[in-house]
């Protein structure tokens, strides 16, 4: 989808989530190198901040799925984009395993988005009420499904093991898929009542036809969030490592 065809409201919201994610990850990196207390950036308000960022990505992805599928799904494009997402998730797993096998990311936000994308293909035609109900059932029912049976790491991705996974970034399918489902369901409701939302909503963000460098960069981040996600951490890590060792 070209930048002219994209919904800039969603791109703007996604860019905001990406920038928030970068703030958190930089703080996490400072904790990783013990420049700040790692307990602080992995608990309390920082932990709530991280969870809210992940939930916003999932919710916006659900909304985007419906925006892209209201007129039907192009399976060729769908498979291509899914393959890129899965490839990116595997790249994160390989990179984090190389860095630390004990805390590597085996089911992080990209893995969950890949699974939710497949789920979206199966449920996107269902009524919005059903989707909202399904999301609520996942949130409410998850605590009652937790079991030691899911203790092995190869089952932990389901999200039903109560103990720590040891992963640096873990988003179990239950309950976090509910955020994606809520986004899909609420998008169906809002767009059915306000079909103009599907159109380019750039007027919410751009007051003139002349976009400055900041605006162009901001929306570029929203349109290329996956690229930013993949490259920002190596850059942060490299800068901090260089600062500690060469300055």
mmCIF file of C-alpha atoms in Angstrom:
data_model
loop_
_atom_site.group_PDB
_atom_site.id
_atom_site.type_symbol
_atom_site.label_atom_id
_atom_site.label_comp_id
_atom_site.label_asym_id
_atom_site.label_seq_id
_atom_site.Cartn_x
_atom_site.Cartn_y
_atom_site.Cartn_z
ATOM 1 C CA UNK A 1 0.000 0.000 0.000
ATOM 2 C CA UNK A 2 1.462 3.355 -1.023
ATOM 3 C CA UNK A 3 1.789 6.229 1.414
ATOM 4 C CA UNK A 4 -0.979 8.073 -0.437
ATOM 5 C CA UNK A 5 -3.390 5.183 0.074
ATOM 6 C CA UNK A 6 -2.567 4.540 3.715
ATOM 7 C CA UNK A 7 -4.663 5.694 6.635
ATOM 8 C CA UNK A 8 -2.435 8.275 8.274
ATOM 9 C CA UNK A 9 -4.370 8.143 11.531
ATOM 10 C CA UNK A 10 -3.223 4.536 11.997
ATOM 11 C CA UNK A 11 0.287 5.386 10.804
ATOM 12 C CA UNK A 12 0.428 8.255 13.305
ATOM 13 C CA UNK A 13 -0.753 6.093 16.183
ATOM 14 C CA UNK A 14 1.675 3.351 15.218
ATOM 15 C CA UNK A 15 4.547 5.850 15.022
ATOM 16 C CA UNK A 16 3.678 7.079 18.522
ATOM 17 C CA UNK A 17 3.769 3.485 19.789
ATOM 18 C CA UNK A 18 7.135 2.901 18.102
ATOM 19 C CA UNK A 19 8.649 6.006 19.694
ATOM 20 C CA UNK A 20 7.323 4.936 23.102
ATOM 21 C CA UNK A 21 8.819 1.492 22.528
ATOM 22 C CA UNK A 22 12.189 3.045 21.716
ATOM 23 C CA UNK A 23 12.098 5.022 24.968
ATOM 24 C CA UNK A 24 11.409 1.867 26.962
ATOM 25 C CA UNK A 25 14.001 -0.229 25.149
ATOM 26 C CA UNK A 26 16.671 2.414 25.697
ATOM 27 C CA UNK A 27 15.842 2.389 29.420
ATOM 28 C CA UNK A 28 15.935 -1.436 29.373
ATOM 29 C CA UNK A 29 19.337 -1.358 27.664
ATOM 30 C CA UNK A 30 20.673 0.964 30.355
ATOM 31 C CA UNK A 31 19.544 -1.634 32.880
ATOM 32 C CA UNK A 32 21.111 -4.439 30.825
ATOM 33 C CA UNK A 33 24.487 -2.697 31.051
ATOM 34 C CA UNK A 34 23.866 -1.839 34.744
ATOM 35 C CA UNK A 35 24.040 1.881 34.100
ATOM 36 C CA UNK A 36 20.741 2.006 35.981
ATOM 37 C CA UNK A 37 19.221 -0.567 38.315
ATOM 38 C CA UNK A 38 17.760 -3.300 36.033
ATOM 39 C CA UNK A 39 15.052 -4.064 38.592
ATOM 40 C CA UNK A 40 13.630 -0.567 38.142
ATOM 41 C CA UNK A 41 13.150 -0.885 34.365
ATOM 42 C CA UNK A 42 11.664 -4.377 34.662
ATOM 43 C CA UNK A 43 9.019 -3.671 37.275
ATOM 44 C CA UNK A 44 6.498 -1.125 38.508
ATOM 45 C CA UNK A 45 5.473 1.694 36.189
ATOM 46 C CA UNK A 46 8.158 0.789 33.657
ATOM 47 C CA UNK A 47 6.665 -2.690 33.336
ATOM 48 C CA UNK A 48 3.167 -1.226 32.923
ATOM 49 C CA UNK A 49 4.588 1.131 30.280
ATOM 50 C CA UNK A 50 6.083 -1.814 28.374
ATOM 51 C CA UNK A 51 2.882 -3.857 28.513
ATOM 52 C CA UNK A 52 0.784 -0.907 27.342
ATOM 53 C CA UNK A 53 3.099 -0.409 24.354
ATOM 54 C CA UNK A 54 2.878 -4.073 23.359
ATOM 55 C CA UNK A 55 -0.902 -4.048 23.737
ATOM 56 C CA UNK A 56 -1.183 -0.933 21.566
ATOM 57 C CA UNK A 57 0.815 -2.600 18.767
ATOM 58 C CA UNK A 58 -1.445 -5.642 18.891
ATOM 59 C CA UNK A 59 -4.613 -3.530 18.969
ATOM 60 C CA UNK A 60 -3.495 -1.377 16.025
ATOM 61 C CA UNK A 61 -2.534 -4.498 14.075
ATOM 62 C CA UNK A 62 -6.067 -5.827 14.557
ATOM 63 C CA UNK A 63 -7.482 -2.523 13.312
ATOM 64 C CA UNK A 64 -5.120 -2.548 10.331
ATOM 65 C CA UNK A 65 -6.117 -6.098 9.435
ATOM 66 C CA UNK A 66 -9.740 -5.058 9.095
ATOM 67 C CA UNK A 67 -8.871 -1.906 7.147
ATOM 68 C CA UNK A 68 -6.927 -4.049 4.677
ATOM 69 C CA UNK A 69 -9.541 -6.804 4.405
ATOM 70 C CA UNK A 70 -12.889 -4.987 4.144
ATOM 71 C CA UNK A 71 -12.868 -5.473 0.366
ATOM 72 C CA UNK A 72 -11.445 -8.981 0.530
ATOM 73 C CA UNK A 73 -7.977 -10.388 1.060
ATOM 74 C CA UNK A 74 -5.342 -10.692 -1.619
ATOM 75 C CA UNK A 75 -3.867 -14.040 -0.573
ATOM 76 C CA UNK A 76 -0.638 -13.471 -2.488
ATOM 77 C CA UNK A 77 0.049 -10.205 -0.654
ATOM 78 C CA UNK A 78 -1.173 -11.721 2.610
ATOM 79 C CA UNK A 79 1.239 -14.659 2.388
ATOM 80 C CA UNK A 80 4.096 -12.347 1.374
ATOM 81 C CA UNK A 81 3.572 -10.024 4.344
ATOM 82 C CA UNK A 82 3.099 -12.951 6.730
ATOM 83 C CA UNK A 83 6.341 -14.510 5.492
ATOM 84 C CA UNK A 84 8.198 -11.242 6.161
ATOM 85 C CA UNK A 85 6.717 -11.058 9.661
ATOM 86 C CA UNK A 86 7.620 -14.662 10.467
ATOM 87 C CA UNK A 87 11.101 -14.143 9.044
ATOM 88 C CA UNK A 88 11.568 -11.069 11.238
ATOM 89 C CA UNK A 89 10.393 -13.025 14.294
ATOM 90 C CA UNK A 90 12.871 -15.813 13.560
ATOM 91 C CA UNK A 91 15.622 -13.233 13.098
ATOM 92 C CA UNK A 92 14.882 -11.824 16.550
ATOM 93 C CA UNK A 93 14.989 -15.337 18.032
ATOM 94 C CA UNK A 94 18.308 -16.109 16.349
ATOM 95 C CA UNK A 95 19.863 -12.800 17.357
ATOM 96 C CA UNK A 96 18.775 -12.975 20.992
ATOM 97 C CA UNK A 97 19.812 -16.645 21.230
ATOM 98 C CA UNK A 98 23.259 -15.686 20.016
ATOM 99 C CA UNK A 99 23.399 -12.940 22.653
ATOM 100 C CA UNK A 100 22.117 -15.079 25.542
ATOM 101 C CA UNK A 101 20.600 -18.567 25.115
ATOM 102 C CA UNK A 102 19.078 -18.395 28.597
ATOM 103 C CA UNK A 103 16.917 -15.352 27.888
ATOM 104 C CA UNK A 104 16.398 -15.524 24.128
ATOM 105 C CA UNK A 105 13.082 -14.419 22.642
ATOM 106 C CA UNK A 106 11.220 -17.536 21.550
ATOM 107 C CA UNK A 107 7.748 -15.956 21.463
ATOM 108 C CA UNK A 108 7.903 -12.197 21.552
ATOM 109 C CA UNK A 109 5.692 -9.534 20.025
ATOM 110 C CA UNK A 110 6.584 -10.425 16.409
ATOM 111 C CA UNK A 111 5.901 -14.120 16.971
ATOM 112 C CA UNK A 112 2.548 -13.233 18.505
ATOM 113 C CA UNK A 113 1.712 -10.863 15.640
ATOM 114 C CA UNK A 114 2.469 -13.668 13.197
ATOM 115 C CA UNK A 115 0.108 -16.023 15.039
ATOM 116 C CA UNK A 116 -2.561 -13.316 15.315
ATOM 117 C CA UNK A 117 -2.320 -12.591 11.597
ATOM 118 C CA UNK A 118 -3.149 -16.225 10.877
ATOM 119 C CA UNK A 119 -5.933 -16.073 13.462
ATOM 120 C CA UNK A 120 -7.256 -12.905 11.820
ATOM 121 C CA UNK A 121 -7.607 -14.727 8.499
ATOM 122 C CA UNK A 122 -9.804 -17.312 10.223
ATOM 123 C CA UNK A 123 -12.076 -14.975 12.183
ATOM 124 C CA UNK A 124 -12.197 -11.586 10.418
ATOM 125 C CA UNK A 125 -15.565 -12.304 8.753
ATOM 126 C CA UNK A 126 -17.222 -13.135 12.059
ATOM 127 C CA UNK A 127 -19.605 -10.576 13.647
ATOM 128 C CA UNK A 128 -17.993 -7.849 15.726
ATOM 129 C CA UNK A 129 -20.013 -8.897 18.782
ATOM 130 C CA UNK A 130 -18.540 -12.388 18.533
ATOM 131 C CA UNK A 131 -15.020 -10.988 18.290
ATOM 132 C CA UNK A 132 -15.426 -8.713 21.302
ATOM 133 C CA UNK A 133 -16.926 -11.605 23.271
ATOM 134 C CA UNK A 134 -14.044 -13.862 22.253
ATOM 135 C CA UNK A 135 -11.531 -11.272 23.428
ATOM 136 C CA UNK A 136 -13.291 -10.945 26.770
ATOM 137 C CA UNK A 137 -13.437 -14.726 27.214
ATOM 138 C CA UNK A 138 -9.696 -14.973 26.624
ATOM 139 C CA UNK A 139 -8.967 -12.306 29.246
ATOM 140 C CA UNK A 140 -11.448 -13.665 31.793
ATOM 141 C CA UNK A 141 -10.835 -17.354 31.168
ATOM 142 C CA UNK A 142 -7.042 -17.397 30.999
ATOM 143 C CA UNK A 143 -6.441 -17.589 34.787
ATOM 144 C CA UNK A 144 -8.660 -20.694 34.954
ATOM 145 C CA UNK A 145 -6.743 -22.485 32.195
ATOM 146 C CA UNK A 146 -3.258 -22.057 33.676
ATOM 147 C CA UNK A 147 -1.608 -25.393 34.347
ATOM 148 C CA UNK A 148 1.779 -26.876 35.178
ATOM 149 C CA UNK A 149 1.221 -29.051 32.106
ATOM 150 C CA UNK A 150 2.405 -26.108 30.007
ATOM 151 C CA UNK A 151 5.693 -25.763 31.910
ATOM 152 C CA UNK A 152 8.004 -26.973 29.096
ATOM 153 C CA UNK A 153 9.326 -24.043 27.064
ATOM 154 C CA UNK A 154 8.024 -25.547 23.812
ATOM 155 C CA UNK A 155 4.502 -25.166 25.245
ATOM 156 C CA UNK A 156 5.058 -21.884 27.064
ATOM 157 C CA UNK A 157 4.154 -19.847 23.944
ATOM 158 C CA UNK A 158 0.502 -20.721 24.564
ATOM 159 C CA UNK A 159 0.685 -18.489 27.636
ATOM 160 C CA UNK A 160 -0.810 -20.915 30.142
ATOM 161 C CA UNK A 161 2.281 -21.599 32.233
ATOM 162 C CA UNK A 162 2.203 -19.548 35.466
ATOM 163 C CA UNK A 163 5.942 -19.428 36.069
ATOM 164 C CA UNK A 164 8.631 -17.217 34.499
ATOM 165 C CA UNK A 165 9.766 -18.194 31.016
ATOM 166 C CA UNK A 166 13.184 -16.596 31.347
ATOM 167 C CA UNK A 167 12.691 -14.838 28.007
ATOM 168 C CA UNK A 168 13.690 -11.194 27.636
ATOM 169 C CA UNK A 169 10.465 -10.525 25.703
ATOM 170 C CA UNK A 170 7.509 -12.870 26.082
ATOM 171 C CA UNK A 171 3.914 -12.393 24.893
ATOM 172 C CA UNK A 172 1.961 -15.598 25.327
ATOM 173 C CA UNK A 173 -0.866 -16.212 22.875
ATOM 174 C CA UNK A 174 -3.192 -16.190 25.878
ATOM 175 C CA UNK A 175 -4.088 -13.572 26.958
ATOM 176 C CA UNK A 176 -2.262 -11.122 24.659
ATOM 177 C CA UNK A 177 -4.045 -12.175 21.465
ATOM 178 C CA UNK A 178 -7.136 -10.557 23.002
ATOM 179 C CA UNK A 179 -5.719 -7.084 22.238
ATOM 180 C CA UNK A 180 -5.493 -7.988 18.539
ATOM 181 C CA UNK A 181 -9.026 -9.418 18.561
ATOM 182 C CA UNK A 182 -10.386 -6.295 20.287
ATOM 183 C CA UNK A 183 -8.756 -4.150 17.609
ATOM 184 C CA UNK A 184 -10.308 -6.239 14.852
ATOM 185 C CA UNK A 185 -13.747 -6.239 16.459
ATOM 186 C CA UNK A 186 -13.836 -2.547 17.360
ATOM 187 C CA UNK A 187 -12.599 -1.593 13.884
ATOM 188 C CA UNK A 188 -15.547 -3.450 12.349
ATOM 189 C CA UNK A 189 -17.953 -1.544 14.601
ATOM 190 C CA UNK A 190 -16.401 1.889 14.064
ATOM 191 C CA UNK A 191 -15.994 1.566 10.302
ATOM 192 C CA UNK A 192 -19.540 0.271 9.824
ATOM 193 C CA UNK A 193 -20.819 3.414 11.554
ATOM 194 C CA UNK A 194 -18.171 5.797 10.170
ATOM 195 C CA UNK A 195 -17.008 4.502 6.769
ATOM 196 C CA UNK A 196 -15.018 7.692 6.202
ATOM 197 C CA UNK A 197 -12.475 6.379 8.727
ATOM 198 C CA UNK A 198 -11.179 4.109 5.970
ATOM 199 C CA UNK A 199 -10.204 7.077 3.875
ATOM 200 C CA UNK A 200 -7.002 9.051 4.290
ATOM 201 C CA UNK A 201 -7.381 10.881 7.616
ATOM 202 C CA UNK A 202 -4.268 12.990 7.235
ATOM 203 C CA UNK A 203 -6.193 16.132 8.196
ATOM 204 C CA UNK A 204 -6.037 14.907 11.773
ATOM 205 C CA UNK A 205 -2.276 15.352 11.697
ATOM 206 C CA UNK A 206 -1.246 17.515 8.753
ATOM 207 C CA UNK A 207 -2.578 21.063 8.578
ATOM 208 C CA UNK A 208 -1.104 21.889 5.192
ATOM 209 C CA UNK A 209 0.187 20.197 2.071
ATOM 210 C CA UNK A 210 3.758 21.120 2.985
ATOM 211 C CA UNK A 211 5.150 18.483 5.311
ATOM 212 C CA UNK A 212 8.281 19.304 7.274
ATOM 213 C CA UNK A 213 11.117 16.936 8.033
ATOM 214 C CA UNK A 214 9.619 16.015 11.414
ATOM 215 C CA UNK A 215 6.217 15.150 9.963
ATOM 216 C CA UNK A 216 7.723 13.165 7.108
ATOM 217 C CA UNK A 217 9.990 11.266 9.506
ATOM 218 C CA UNK A 218 7.144 10.667 11.944
ATOM 219 C CA UNK A 219 4.877 9.070 9.344
ATOM 220 C CA UNK A 220 7.810 7.155 7.852
ATOM 221 C CA UNK A 221 8.248 5.479 11.224
ATOM 222 C CA UNK A 222 4.560 4.539 11.249
ATOM 223 C CA UNK A 223 4.764 3.095 7.737
ATOM 224 C CA UNK A 224 7.993 1.188 8.444
ATOM 225 C CA UNK A 225 7.533 0.129 12.050
ATOM 226 C CA UNK A 226 8.917 -3.370 11.432
ATOM 227 C CA UNK A 227 12.189 -2.026 10.053
ATOM 228 C CA UNK A 228 12.527 0.369 12.983
ATOM 229 C CA UNK A 229 11.747 -2.440 15.405
ATOM 230 C CA UNK A 230 14.499 -4.635 13.972
ATOM 231 C CA UNK A 231 17.276 -2.047 13.789
ATOM 232 C CA UNK A 232 16.807 0.207 16.793
ATOM 233 C CA UNK A 233 18.001 -2.214 19.468
ATOM 234 C CA UNK A 234 21.316 -3.111 17.779
ATOM 235 C CA UNK A 235 21.910 0.623 17.337
ATOM 236 C CA UNK A 236 21.123 1.381 20.985
ATOM 237 C CA UNK A 237 23.245 -1.522 22.204
ATOM 238 C CA UNK A 238 26.140 -0.482 19.988
ATOM 239 C CA UNK A 239 26.012 3.131 21.150
ATOM 240 C CA UNK A 240 25.908 2.214 24.839
ATOM 241 C CA UNK A 241 28.641 -0.409 24.432
ATOM 242 C CA UNK A 242 30.797 2.108 22.591
ATOM 243 C CA UNK A 243 30.174 4.740 25.256
ATOM 244 C CA UNK A 244 31.216 2.373 28.049
ATOM 245 C CA UNK A 245 34.294 1.011 26.326
ATOM 246 C CA UNK A 246 35.698 3.801 24.195
ATOM 247 C CA UNK A 247 34.745 7.097 25.846
#
